[in-house]
Coordinates of C-alpha atoms and ligand atoms in Angstrom, one line a residue:
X138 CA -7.6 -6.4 -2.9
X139 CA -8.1 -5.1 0.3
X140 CA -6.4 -5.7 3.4
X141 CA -6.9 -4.2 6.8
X142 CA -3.9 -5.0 8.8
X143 CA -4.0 -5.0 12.7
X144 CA -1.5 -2.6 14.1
X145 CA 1.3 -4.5 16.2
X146 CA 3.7 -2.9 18.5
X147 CA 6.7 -3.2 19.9
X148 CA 7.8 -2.9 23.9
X149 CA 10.8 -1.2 24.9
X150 CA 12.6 -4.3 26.1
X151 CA 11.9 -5.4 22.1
X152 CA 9.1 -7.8 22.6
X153 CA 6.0 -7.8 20.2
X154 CA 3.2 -7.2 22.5
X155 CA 1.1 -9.3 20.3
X156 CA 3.2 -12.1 20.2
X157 CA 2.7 -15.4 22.5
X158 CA 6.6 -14.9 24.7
X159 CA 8.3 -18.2 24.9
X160 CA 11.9 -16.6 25.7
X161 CA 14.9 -19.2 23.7
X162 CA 18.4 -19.2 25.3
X163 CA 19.9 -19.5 22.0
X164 CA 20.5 -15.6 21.5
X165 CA 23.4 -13.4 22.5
X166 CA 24.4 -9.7 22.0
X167 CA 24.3 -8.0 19.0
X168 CA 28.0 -6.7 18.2
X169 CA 26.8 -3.3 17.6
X170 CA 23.3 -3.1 19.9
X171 CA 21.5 -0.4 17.0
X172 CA 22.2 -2.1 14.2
X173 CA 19.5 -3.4 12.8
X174 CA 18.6 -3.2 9.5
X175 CA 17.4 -6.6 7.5
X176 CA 14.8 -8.9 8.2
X177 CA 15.3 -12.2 7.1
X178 CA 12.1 -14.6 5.8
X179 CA 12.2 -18.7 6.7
X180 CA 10.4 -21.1 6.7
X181 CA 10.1 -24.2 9.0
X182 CA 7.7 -27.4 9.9
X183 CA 8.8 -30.6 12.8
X184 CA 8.7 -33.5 11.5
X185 CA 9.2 -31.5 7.6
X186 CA 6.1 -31.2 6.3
X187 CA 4.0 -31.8 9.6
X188 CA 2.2 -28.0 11.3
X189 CA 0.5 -27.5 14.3
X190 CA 2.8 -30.1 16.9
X191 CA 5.4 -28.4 20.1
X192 CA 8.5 -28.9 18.2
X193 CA 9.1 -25.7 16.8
X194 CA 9.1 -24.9 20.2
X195 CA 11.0 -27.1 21.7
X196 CA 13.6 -27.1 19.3
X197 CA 14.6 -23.3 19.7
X198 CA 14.2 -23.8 23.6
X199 CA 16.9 -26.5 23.4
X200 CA 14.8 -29.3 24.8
X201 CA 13.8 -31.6 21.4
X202 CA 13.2 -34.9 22.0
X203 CA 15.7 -36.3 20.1
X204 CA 13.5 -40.2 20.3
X205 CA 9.8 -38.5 19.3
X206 CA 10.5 -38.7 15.5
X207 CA 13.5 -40.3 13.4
X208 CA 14.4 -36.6 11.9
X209 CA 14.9 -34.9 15.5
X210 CA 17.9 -37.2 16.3
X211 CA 19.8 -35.1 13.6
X212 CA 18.3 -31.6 14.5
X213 CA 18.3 -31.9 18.3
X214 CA 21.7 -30.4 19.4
X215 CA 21.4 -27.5 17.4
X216 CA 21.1 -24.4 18.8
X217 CA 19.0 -22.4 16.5
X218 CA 16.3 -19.8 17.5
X219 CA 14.5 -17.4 15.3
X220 CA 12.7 -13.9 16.7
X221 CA 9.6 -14.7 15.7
X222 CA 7.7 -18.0 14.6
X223 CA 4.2 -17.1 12.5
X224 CA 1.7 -20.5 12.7
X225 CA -0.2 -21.6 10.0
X226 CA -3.4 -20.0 12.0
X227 CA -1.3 -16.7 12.4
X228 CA -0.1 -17.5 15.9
X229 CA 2.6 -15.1 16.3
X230 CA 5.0 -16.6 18.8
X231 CA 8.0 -14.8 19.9
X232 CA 11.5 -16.7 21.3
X233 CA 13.8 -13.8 21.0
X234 CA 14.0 -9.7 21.5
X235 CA 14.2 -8.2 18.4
X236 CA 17.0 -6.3 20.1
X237 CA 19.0 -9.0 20.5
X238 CA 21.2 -11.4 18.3
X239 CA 19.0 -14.6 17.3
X240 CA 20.5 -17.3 15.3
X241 CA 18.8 -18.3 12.2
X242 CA 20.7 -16.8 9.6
X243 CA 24.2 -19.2 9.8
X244 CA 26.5 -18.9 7.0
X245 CA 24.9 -15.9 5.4
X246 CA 25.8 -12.4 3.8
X247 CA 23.8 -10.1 2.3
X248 CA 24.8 -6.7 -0.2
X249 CA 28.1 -8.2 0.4
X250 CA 28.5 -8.0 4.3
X251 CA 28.8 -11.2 6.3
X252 CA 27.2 -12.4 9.3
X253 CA 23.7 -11.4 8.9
X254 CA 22.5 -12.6 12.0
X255 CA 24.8 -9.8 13.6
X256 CA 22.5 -6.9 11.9
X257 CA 19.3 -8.8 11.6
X258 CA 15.6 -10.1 12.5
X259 CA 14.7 -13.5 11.3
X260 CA 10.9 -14.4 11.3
X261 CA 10.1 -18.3 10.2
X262 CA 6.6 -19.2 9.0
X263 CA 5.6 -22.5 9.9
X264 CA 5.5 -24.2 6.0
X265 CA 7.3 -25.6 3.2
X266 CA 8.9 -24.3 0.3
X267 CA 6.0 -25.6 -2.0
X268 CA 2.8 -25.4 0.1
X269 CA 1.0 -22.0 -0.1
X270 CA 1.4 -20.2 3.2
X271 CA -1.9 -19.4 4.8
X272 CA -3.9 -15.5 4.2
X273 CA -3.4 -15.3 8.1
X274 CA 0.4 -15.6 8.0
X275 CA 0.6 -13.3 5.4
X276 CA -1.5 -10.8 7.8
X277 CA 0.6 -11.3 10.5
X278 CA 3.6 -11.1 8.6
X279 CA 2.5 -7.9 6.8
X280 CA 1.7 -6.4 10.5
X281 CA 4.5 -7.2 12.3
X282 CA 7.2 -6.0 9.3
X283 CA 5.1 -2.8 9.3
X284 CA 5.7 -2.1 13.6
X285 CA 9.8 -3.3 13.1
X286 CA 9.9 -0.9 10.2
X287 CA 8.4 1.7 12.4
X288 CA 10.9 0.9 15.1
X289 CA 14.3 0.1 13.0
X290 CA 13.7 2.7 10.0
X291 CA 16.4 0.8 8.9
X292 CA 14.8 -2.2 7.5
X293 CA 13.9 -0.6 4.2
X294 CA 11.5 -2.7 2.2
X295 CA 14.5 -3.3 -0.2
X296 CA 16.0 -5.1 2.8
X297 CA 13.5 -7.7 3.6
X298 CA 14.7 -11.0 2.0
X299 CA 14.8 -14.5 2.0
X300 CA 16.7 -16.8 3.7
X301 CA 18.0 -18.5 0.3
X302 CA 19.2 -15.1 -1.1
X303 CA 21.5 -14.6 2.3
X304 CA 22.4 -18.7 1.8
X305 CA 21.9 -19.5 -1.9
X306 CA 23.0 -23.0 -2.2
X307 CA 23.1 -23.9 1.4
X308 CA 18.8 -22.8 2.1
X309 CA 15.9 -22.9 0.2
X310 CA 14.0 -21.3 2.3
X311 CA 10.8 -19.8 2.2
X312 CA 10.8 -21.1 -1.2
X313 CA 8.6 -20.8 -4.4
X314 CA 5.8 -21.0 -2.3
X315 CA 6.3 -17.1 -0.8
X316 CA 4.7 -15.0 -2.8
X317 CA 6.7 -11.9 -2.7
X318 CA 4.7 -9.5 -4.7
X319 CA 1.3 -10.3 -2.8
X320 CA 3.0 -9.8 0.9
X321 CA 4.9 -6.7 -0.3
X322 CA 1.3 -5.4 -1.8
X323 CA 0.4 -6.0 2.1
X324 CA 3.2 -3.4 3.5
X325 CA 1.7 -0.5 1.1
X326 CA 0.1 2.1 3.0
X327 CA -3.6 1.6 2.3
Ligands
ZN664 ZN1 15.8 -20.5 7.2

């Protein structure tokens, strides 16, 4: 299996110059600005189940339609974000700096420290937790984990998880249907 993966980079002001900007307000300071050192996998699809529509969007930019679709009058007022949303076509779409704090992770600790979203990145693929995520989202996700390693060493490959191991109980998320071994076969160095 081979797998040529397209080299991403990352600006100064923490933008992925790859990515399709779409700036959330739902982000603040990190608590200490250079610590960053887990990246956090989710998944997501408005309405559930349902790719390709603005909501994803809309949702993290605070301006969900809370009458377009039964579900979004529970979701609307929630301010949520994520750095990084990766479509089912391998649109990478950005919301937030990597530098700064997004907030995806809620009620979350990880190797026994609290908080995650203080200390880390949080990248949702647009998908379920039992539909197989797409070969271009696993691309994409391959390329841009390989430019934040490059830029926060500290994100070891032993610290790139999953939003249920952070939440177990509370998220399922990105479910069975992430296959772990394939996308970390993707960060190898060819
Ligand atoms: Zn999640």
């Amino acid at each position: 299996m081979t797998q040529t993966n397209t080299q991403f980079s990352i600006d100064s002001e923490g933008w992925c110059e790859q990515a399709r900007k779409v700036p959330s307000p739902h982000h603040n300071q990190r608590p200490q600005a250079d610590d960053i050192s887990l990246l956090v996998v989710h998944n997501i699809s408005l309405p559930p189940g349902e790719f390709g529509g603005p909501w994803i969007d809309d949702l993290f930019l605070g301006r969900l339609d809370p009458a377009a679709h039964p579900y979004f009058a529970d979701i609307h007022h929630l301010r949520v974000s994520a750095h990084c949303l990766i479509r089912r076509d391998g649109e990478l779409v950005q919301y937030v700096p990597f530098t700064l704090r997004a907030w995806h992770a809620g009620v979350s600790t990880f190797a026994g420290r609290e908080a995650c979203n203080d200390f880390s990145i949080g990248i949702e693929l647009e998908g379920t937790d039992t539909l197989p995520y797409t070969p271009a989202q696993y691309a994409v996700l391959a390329s841009v984990t390989h430019a934040l390693q490059q830029r926060f060493p500290a994100i070891t490959t032993e610290r790139i998880t999953g939003h249920s191991d952070i939440a177990p109980g509370r998220k399922s998320d990105p479910g069975p249907s992430f296959n772990w071994s394939y996308f970390l076969q993707l960060l190898r160095p060819i």
